[in-house]
CSV table of C-alpha atoms in Angstrom, one decimal:
chain,number,residue,atom,x,y,z
U,26,MET,CA,74.2,168.0,72.4
U,27,GLN,CA,75.5,171.5,73.0
U,28,LYS,CA,72.4,173.0,71.2
U,29,LYS,CA,70.1,171.0,73.5
U,30,LEU,CA,71.9,172.2,76.6
U,31,ILE,CA,71.7,175.8,75.5
U,32,ALA,CA,67.9,175.4,74.7
U,33,LEU,CA,67.3,173.9,78.2
U,34,ALA,CA,69.2,176.7,79.9
U,35,VAL,CA,67.2,179.3,78.0
U,36,ALA,CA,63.9,177.6,78.9
U,37,GLY,CA,64.9,177.5,82.5
U,38,LEU,CA,65.7,181.2,82.6
U,39,VAL,CA,62.3,182.0,80.9
U,40,SER,CA,60.2,179.8,83.2
U,41,ALA,CA,62.0,180.6,86.5
U,42,PRO,CA,60.2,183.9,87.2
U,43,VAL,CA,56.8,182.3,86.5
U,44,PHE,CA,57.4,179.5,89.1
U,45,ALA,CA,58.8,182.0,91.5
U,46,GLN,CA,55.6,184.1,91.4
U,47,SER,CA,53.0,181.3,91.4
U,48,ASN,CA,52.2,178.7,94.0
U,49,VAL,CA,49.8,175.9,92.9
U,50,THR,CA,48.7,173.0,95.1
U,51,VAL,CA,47.0,169.8,94.1
U,52,TYR,CA,44.8,168.5,96.9
U,53,GLY,CA,41.8,166.1,97.4
U,54,ILE,CA,39.9,163.5,99.4
U,55,ALA,CA,39.5,159.9,98.6
U,56,ASP,CA,36.6,158.5,100.7
U,57,VAL,CA,34.9,155.1,100.2
U,58,TYR,CA,32.7,153.0,102.4
U,59,TYR,CA,30.5,149.9,102.6
U,60,GLY,CA,26.9,150.7,103.4
U,61,PHE,CA,23.8,148.8,104.4
U,62,GLY,CA,20.5,150.6,104.6
U,63,LYS,CA,16.9,149.7,105.0
U,64,TYR,CA,13.4,151.0,105.6
U,65,ASP,CA,10.3,148.8,105.8
U,66,ASP,CA,11.0,145.9,103.3
U,67,ASN,CA,13.4,147.9,101.2
U,68,LYS,CA,17.1,147.3,101.5
U,69,PHE,CA,20.4,148.6,100.1
U,70,ASN,CA,23.8,146.9,100.2
U,71,GLY,CA,26.9,148.1,98.4
U,72,ILE,CA,30.0,150.3,98.0
U,73,GLU,CA,29.6,154.1,98.0
U,74,SER,CA,31.8,157.2,97.7
U,75,GLY,CA,32.0,160.0,100.3
U,76,GLY,CA,31.2,158.6,103.8
U,77,ILE,CA,32.4,161.4,106.0
U,78,ALA,CA,33.5,163.8,103.2
U,79,GLY,CA,32.8,163.9,99.5
U,80,SER,CA,35.6,162.5,97.4
U,81,ARG,CA,37.2,165.3,95.3
U,82,LEU,CA,40.1,166.6,93.3
U,83,GLY,CA,41.2,170.2,93.6
U,84,PHE,CA,43.7,172.7,92.5
U,85,LYS,CA,44.4,176.0,94.4
U,86,GLY,CA,47.0,178.6,93.9
U,87,SER,CA,48.1,182.1,94.7
U,88,GLU,CA,50.3,184.8,93.3
U,89,ASP,CA,52.0,187.4,95.4
U,90,LEU,CA,51.1,190.9,93.9
U,91,GLY,CA,53.0,192.8,96.6
U,92,ASN,CA,52.0,195.0,99.5
U,93,GLY,CA,50.3,192.0,101.1
U,94,LEU,CA,47.9,191.5,98.2
U,95,LYS,CA,47.5,188.1,96.5
U,96,ALA,CA,45.6,186.7,93.6
U,97,VAL,CA,44.0,183.4,94.4
U,98,PHE,CA,42.0,180.7,92.7
U,99,THR,CA,40.4,177.3,93.4
U,100,LEU,CA,39.1,174.6,91.1
U,101,GLU,CA,37.5,171.6,92.9
U,102,TYR,CA,35.6,168.7,91.3
U,103,SER,CA,33.6,165.8,92.7
U,104,ILE,CA,34.8,162.2,92.1
U,105,ASP,CA,32.9,158.9,92.7
U,106,LEU,CA,35.4,156.3,93.8
U,107,ASP,CA,33.0,153.4,93.5
U,108,LYS,CA,32.2,153.8,89.8
U,109,ASN,CA,33.5,155.3,86.5
U,110,GLU,CA,32.3,158.8,87.2
U,111,GLY,CA,34.3,162.0,87.9
U,112,VAL,CA,36.8,164.2,86.1
U,113,GLY,CA,37.4,163.0,82.6
U,114,THR,CA,34.5,160.5,82.4
U,115,SER,CA,31.2,162.3,83.0
U,116,GLY,CA,32.4,165.8,82.6
U,117,LEU,CA,33.7,168.2,85.2
U,118,ARG,CA,31.3,168.2,88.2
U,119,SER,CA,32.3,171.4,90.0
U,120,ARG,CA,32.0,171.7,93.8
U,121,GLN,CA,33.6,175.1,93.6
U,122,GLN,CA,35.5,177.2,91.1
U,123,PHE,CA,36.4,180.8,91.6
U,124,ALA,CA,39.1,183.5,91.4
U,125,GLY,CA,39.7,186.4,93.7
U,126,LEU,CA,41.9,188.7,95.7
U,127,GLN,CA,43.1,188.3,99.3
U,128,GLY,CA,44.9,190.8,101.5
U,129,GLY,CA,44.6,192.9,104.7
U,130,PHE,CA,40.9,193.6,103.8
U,131,GLY,CA,40.1,189.9,103.8
U,132,PHE,CA,39.0,187.9,100.8
U,133,ILE,CA,36.7,188.7,97.8
U,134,GLY,CA,36.0,186.3,95.0
U,135,ALA,CA,33.7,185.5,92.1
U,136,GLY,CA,32.4,182.2,90.6
U,137,ARG,CA,30.8,179.1,92.1
U,138,GLN,CA,31.5,179.3,95.8
U,139,TYR,CA,30.6,177.9,99.2
U,140,ALA,CA,28.1,180.0,101.2
U,141,PRO,CA,28.7,180.5,105.0
U,142,GLY,CA,26.2,177.7,105.8
U,143,TYR,CA,28.6,175.1,104.3
U,144,PHE,CA,31.4,175.9,106.7
U,145,TYR,CA,29.3,176.7,109.8
U,146,VAL,CA,27.1,173.6,109.7
U,147,ALA,CA,30.1,171.4,109.1
U,148,LYS,CA,31.6,172.7,112.3
U,149,TYR,CA,28.7,171.5,114.5
U,150,ASP,CA,27.4,168.3,112.8
U,151,THR,CA,29.2,165.6,114.7
U,152,SER,CA,27.7,162.9,112.5
U,153,ALA,CA,30.1,164.2,109.7
U,154,ILE,CA,27.3,165.4,107.4
U,155,VAL,CA,26.9,162.4,105.0
U,156,PRO,CA,25.6,159.8,104.6
U,157,LEU,CA,24.2,159.2,108.1
U,158,SER,CA,23.4,162.7,109.4
U,159,PRO,CA,19.7,163.1,110.3
U,160,TYR,CA,20.2,166.9,110.5
U,161,HIS,CA,21.5,167.0,107.0
U,162,LYS,CA,18.6,165.0,105.7
U,163,PHE,CA,16.0,167.1,107.5
U,164,VAL,CA,17.2,170.5,106.4
U,165,GLY,CA,17.7,169.1,102.9
U,166,ALA,CA,14.1,168.0,102.8
U,167,ASN,CA,13.1,171.5,103.9
U,168,GLY,CA,14.9,173.0,100.9
U,169,SER,CA,17.3,174.9,103.2
U,170,ASN,CA,20.2,176.8,101.7
U,171,ILE,CA,22.0,176.7,105.1
U,172,GLN,CA,23.5,173.3,105.0
U,173,ALA,CA,26.8,171.5,104.3
U,174,GLY,CA,25.7,170.2,100.9
U,175,SER,CA,25.0,171.2,97.3
U,176,ALA,CA,22.5,173.9,98.2
U,177,SER,CA,25.3,175.9,99.8
U,178,ARG,CA,27.4,175.9,96.6
U,179,ILE,CA,26.2,179.1,95.0
U,180,ASN,CA,26.5,179.7,91.2
U,181,ASN,CA,27.2,183.2,89.8
U,182,SER,CA,28.2,184.5,93.2
U,183,VAL,CA,30.3,187.2,94.8
U,184,ASN,CA,31.8,186.3,98.2
U,185,TYR,CA,33.4,188.4,100.9
U,186,ILE,CA,35.2,187.0,104.0
U,187,SER,CA,36.5,189.5,106.5
U,188,PRO,CA,39.8,189.3,108.4
U,189,ASN,CA,39.8,187.7,111.8
U,190,PHE,CA,39.0,190.2,114.5
U,191,GLY,CA,40.0,188.5,117.8
U,192,GLY,CA,38.2,185.3,116.8
U,193,LEU,CA,35.3,187.0,114.9
U,194,THR,CA,34.9,186.7,111.2
U,195,VAL,CA,32.1,187.8,108.8
U,196,ASN,CA,31.2,185.8,105.7
U,197,ALA,CA,28.7,187.2,103.1
U,198,ILE,CA,27.7,185.9,99.7
U,199,TYR,CA,25.3,187.0,96.9
U,200,GLY,CA,24.3,184.7,94.1
U,201,PHE,CA,22.7,186.1,90.9
U,202,ASN,CA,20.1,183.8,89.4
U,203,GLU,CA,20.8,185.5,86.0
U,204,VAL,CA,17.3,185.0,84.6
U,205,ASN,CA,14.1,187.0,84.0
U,206,GLN,CA,16.2,190.1,83.4
U,207,ASP,CA,13.4,191.9,81.6
U,208,GLU,CA,10.9,191.6,84.5
U,209,ASN,CA,12.7,191.4,87.8
U,210,ARG,CA,16.5,191.3,87.9
U,211,THR,CA,16.6,189.9,91.5
U,212,ALA,CA,14.1,187.0,91.0
U,213,GLY,CA,15.8,183.9,92.4
U,214,ASP,CA,18.8,185.7,93.7
U,215,LEU,CA,20.3,184.5,97.0
U,216,ALA,CA,21.8,186.6,99.8
U,217,GLN,CA,23.4,185.0,102.8
U,218,ILE,CA,25.5,186.5,105.6
U,219,GLY,CA,27.1,184.8,108.6
U,220,ALA,CA,29.2,185.7,111.6
U,221,ASP,CA,31.4,183.2,113.4
U,222,TYR,CA,33.2,183.6,116.7
U,223,SER,CA,35.8,181.0,117.6
U,224,ASN,CA,38.1,181.6,120.6
U,225,GLY,CA,39.6,178.8,122.6
U,226,PRO,CA,37.1,176.1,123.5
U,227,LEU,CA,34.1,178.2,122.4
U,228,SER,CA,32.5,178.6,119.0
U,229,VAL,CA,29.3,180.4,118.0
U,230,SER,CA,27.9,181.0,114.5
U,231,LEU,CA,24.9,182.9,113.2
U,232,ILE,CA,23.5,183.0,109.7
U,233,TYR,CA,20.7,184.8,107.9
U,234,SER,CA,19.7,183.7,104.3
U,235,GLN,CA,17.0,184.7,101.9
U,236,VAL,CA,16.0,184.0,98.3
U,237,LYS,CA,13.7,186.4,96.3
U,238,GLN,CA,11.2,185.7,93.6
U,239,ASP,CA,8.4,187.5,91.7
U,240,ALA,CA,5.2,186.7,89.9
U,241,GLY,CA,6.5,186.9,86.4
U,242,SER,CA,9.1,184.2,87.0
U,243,ILE,CA,6.9,181.5,88.4
U,244,GLY,CA,6.4,178.6,86.0
U,245,SER,CA,8.2,180.4,83.1
U,246,GLU,CA,11.1,179.1,81.1
U,247,LYS,CA,13.2,182.0,82.3
U,248,TYR,CA,13.1,180.9,85.9
U,249,GLU,CA,15.5,178.2,86.8
U,250,PRO,CA,15.4,177.6,90.5
U,251,THR,CA,17.7,174.7,90.5
U,252,ARG,CA,20.6,177.0,89.5
U,253,ILE,CA,20.8,178.1,93.1
U,254,GLY,CA,20.2,175.2,95.4
U,255,GLY,CA,17.1,175.0,97.6
U,256,THR,CA,15.0,177.6,95.7
U,257,ALA,CA,12.9,175.0,94.0
U,258,GLY,CA,10.6,175.1,97.1
U,259,LEU,CA,9.4,178.6,96.4
U,260,THR,CA,5.8,178.6,95.3
U,261,VAL,CA,4.2,182.0,95.7
U,262,ALA,CA,4.8,185.2,93.8
U,263,ASP,CA,6.3,188.3,95.3
U,264,ASP,CA,7.5,186.5,98.4
U,265,THR,CA,10.9,185.7,100.0
U,266,LYS,CA,12.1,182.5,101.5
U,267,LYS,CA,13.9,183.4,104.8
U,268,GLU,CA,16.2,181.3,106.9
U,269,TRP,CA,18.0,181.6,110.2
U,270,PHE,CA,20.7,179.4,111.7
U,271,VAL,CA,22.5,179.4,115.0
U,272,GLY,CA,25.2,176.9,116.0
U,273,ALA,CA,27.5,176.6,119.0
U,274,SER,CA,30.1,174.3,120.5
U,275,TYR,CA,32.2,174.0,123.6
U,276,ASP,CA,35.2,171.8,124.1
U,277,PHE,CA,35.5,170.5,127.7
U,278,LYS,CA,38.5,168.3,126.6
U,279,VAL,CA,36.9,165.1,127.9
U,280,VAL,CA,33.9,165.8,125.7
U,281,LYS,CA,33.0,168.4,123.0
U,282,VAL,CA,29.3,169.3,122.9
U,283,THR,CA,27.6,171.0,119.9
U,284,GLY,CA,24.1,172.4,119.1
U,285,MET,CA,22.4,173.7,116.0
U,286,TYR,CA,19.0,175.3,115.1
U,287,ASN,CA,17.7,176.0,111.6
U,288,SER,CA,14.4,177.7,110.8
U,289,VAL,CA,13.1,178.0,107.2
U,290,GLU,CA,10.1,180.3,106.5
U,291,ASP,CA,8.9,179.0,103.2
U,292,ALA,CA,7.4,181.2,100.5
U,293,ASP,CA,4.1,179.4,100.3
U,294,ASN,CA,0.5,180.3,100.8
U,295,ASN,CA,0.6,180.1,104.6
U,296,SER,CA,4.2,181.2,105.1
U,297,ASP,CA,4.7,178.1,107.1
U,298,THR,CA,7.9,177.6,109.1
U,299,ASN,CA,9.9,174.4,109.2
U,300,ASN,CA,12.4,173.9,112.1
U,301,VAL,CA,15.2,171.5,112.7
U,302,TRP,CA,17.5,171.3,115.8
U,303,ALA,CA,20.3,169.0,116.7
U,304,LEU,CA,22.6,168.2,119.6
U,305,GLY,CA,25.9,166.4,119.3
U,306,ALA,CA,29.0,165.2,121.3
U,307,ILE,CA,32.5,164.1,120.4
U,308,VAL,CA,34.1,161.9,123.1
U,309,PRO,CA,37.9,161.1,122.8
U,310,VAL,CA,38.5,157.5,123.8
U,311,SER,CA,42.2,157.3,122.9
U,312,ALA,CA,44.9,159.3,121.3
U,313,ALA,CA,43.6,158.2,117.9
U,314,GLY,CA,40.0,157.4,118.4
U,315,SER,CA,36.8,159.2,119.2
U,316,VAL,CA,33.1,158.4,119.5
U,317,ARG,CA,30.6,160.8,117.9
U,318,LEU,CA,27.0,161.0,118.9
U,319,SER,CA,24.2,163.1,117.5
U,320,TYR,CA,20.4,163.6,117.7
U,321,ALA,CA,18.2,165.7,115.5
U,322,ALA,CA,14.5,166.5,115.2
U,323,ALA,CA,12.3,168.2,112.6
U,324,ASP,CA,9.0,170.0,113.1
U,325,ASN,CA,7.4,171.1,109.9
U,326,ASP,CA,4.3,173.3,109.6
U,327,ARG,CA,4.2,173.0,105.9
U,328,ASP,CA,2.8,169.4,105.9
U,329,ASP,CA,2.2,169.1,109.7
U,330,SER,CA,4.9,166.4,109.9
U,331,ASP,CA,7.8,165.7,112.2
U,332,ALA,CA,10.6,163.2,112.5
U,333,ASP,CA,13.7,162.6,114.6
U,334,GLY,CA,16.9,160.6,114.3
U,335,TRP,CA,20.2,159.7,116.0
U,336,THR,CA,23.6,158.5,115.0
U,337,VAL,CA,26.7,156.9,116.7
U,338,TYR,CA,30.0,157.0,114.9
U,339,TYR,CA,33.5,155.8,115.7
U,340,PHE,CA,36.5,157.6,114.1
U,341,HIS,CA,40.1,156.1,114.3
U,342,GLY,CA,43.0,158.1,112.9
U,343,LEU,CA,45.7,155.8,111.4
U,344,SER,CA,47.7,158.9,110.5
U,345,LYS,CA,47.2,162.7,110.1
U,346,ARG,CA,45.7,161.9,106.6
U,347,THR,CA,44.0,158.6,106.9
U,348,THR,CA,40.9,157.8,109.1
U,349,LEU,CA,38.9,154.7,109.5
U,350,TYR,CA,35.3,155.1,110.5
U,351,THR,CA,32.1,153.2,111.2
U,352,GLY,CA,28.6,154.3,112.2
U,353,TYR,CA,25.0,153.5,112.6
U,354,ALA,CA,22.0,155.8,112.2
U,355,ARG,CA,18.2,155.6,112.6
U,356,ILE,CA,15.4,158.0,111.5
U,357,SER,CA,11.9,157.7,112.9
U,358,ASN,CA,9.3,159.2,110.7
U,359,ASP,CA,6.3,160.0,112.9
U,360,ASP,CA,4.4,161.6,110.1
U,361,ALA,CA,7.1,162.8,107.7
U,362,THR,CA,8.1,161.4,104.3
U,363,SER,CA,11.3,161.4,102.3
U,364,HIS,CA,13.6,161.4,105.3
U,365,SER,CA,15.9,158.5,104.3
U,366,LEU,CA,19.5,157.9,105.1
U,367,LEU,CA,21.5,156.2,102.4
U,368,ALA,CA,20.5,157.7,99.0
U,369,SER,CA,19.5,154.3,97.6
U,370,THR,CA,16.8,153.9,100.3
U,371,ALA,CA,15.0,157.1,99.5
U,372,GLY,CA,11.2,157.3,99.4
U,373,GLN,CA,9.9,155.7,102.6
U,374,GLY,CA,6.4,156.9,103.6
U,375,ALA,CA,4.9,158.2,106.8
U,376,ASP,CA,5.4,156.2,110.0
U,377,GLU,CA,8.2,154.2,108.3
U,378,ASN,CA,11.6,154.1,110.0
U,379,ALA,CA,15.0,154.1,108.2
U,380,SER,CA,18.3,152.8,109.4
U,381,SER,CA,21.8,152.6,107.9
U,382,PHE,CA,25.2,151.2,108.8
U,383,VAL,CA,28.6,152.2,107.2
U,384,VAL,CA,32.3,151.3,107.5
U,385,GLY,CA,34.8,153.1,105.4
U,386,VAL,CA,38.2,154.8,105.0
U,387,ASN,CA,38.9,158.5,104.3
U,388,HIS,CA,42.3,159.8,103.0
U,389,THR,CA,43.2,163.4,102.4
U,390,PHE,CA,46.1,164.5,100.2
């Protein structure tokens, strides 16, 4: 017994400095909902994961290096609550994983990271991004990298976020496609920079994004456009896909209004431009509840198509961590295709309308 006590005491002395220097947090979101969707004669009915935020499990930590400098890391993985998929069953499905340094200069990190578009779009999309957001569906169909989805999670990236200067921050990221090194080392690389100003009731965000390509990479085994989301839409050699985004919101207390505009200049034969804009409102109706409204419209030169959609949501906070929600959305496809709502109703054709209804619960930890 005495030997065991001595061993435990020694182990405690050895491990104490490690725990004193490191700070690791386990966090996540558990979000599940019932959904019903239809277009034309096609219908979907079932339980899905990630209604107002993708379910996830994450680990983040920091170590104080002195003089205001910290080493930081984040490991975050997707989980599907409705089926046997996620960490430990279908492999690690990374949302983000990176290491970096943080201090008076801001933050700099390397790995798989969120682009500015992920954070900025999430601020202004009152329909909570998925699965009912028409804006999210429209910019996704355009191959936009400025969105709050997978296309804004950039592999092989270096990210810099500035300190806050009176409400103004700058966020820049560069993603290396890491292919075609013998012909053009920047083919498929993504660069994105954003500026966000948030002060009191006002928020304004601006983003510029571009993806480069060249003739030698098109159609070759070396070129893997899916490694950086959204680049699969590039079709013409020696061209660049360019994007612009502006978003703004103002909180009047009785209602918070938001607006977004996204423009994608495709790298195709005609350099067509695809535009999406959206307006939204959040109306508090009680201390715990709010109604969320949104409207979005798409105008695409690429295939001379357009579509619009709207949503109405109700959020009710049961606590700081648990939220009940329900919502309805409808998309009208005047000429456009592939603008569905719930994923299982994808594929409707021109002049077909899609609608979806969800009710679910979201818990953060």
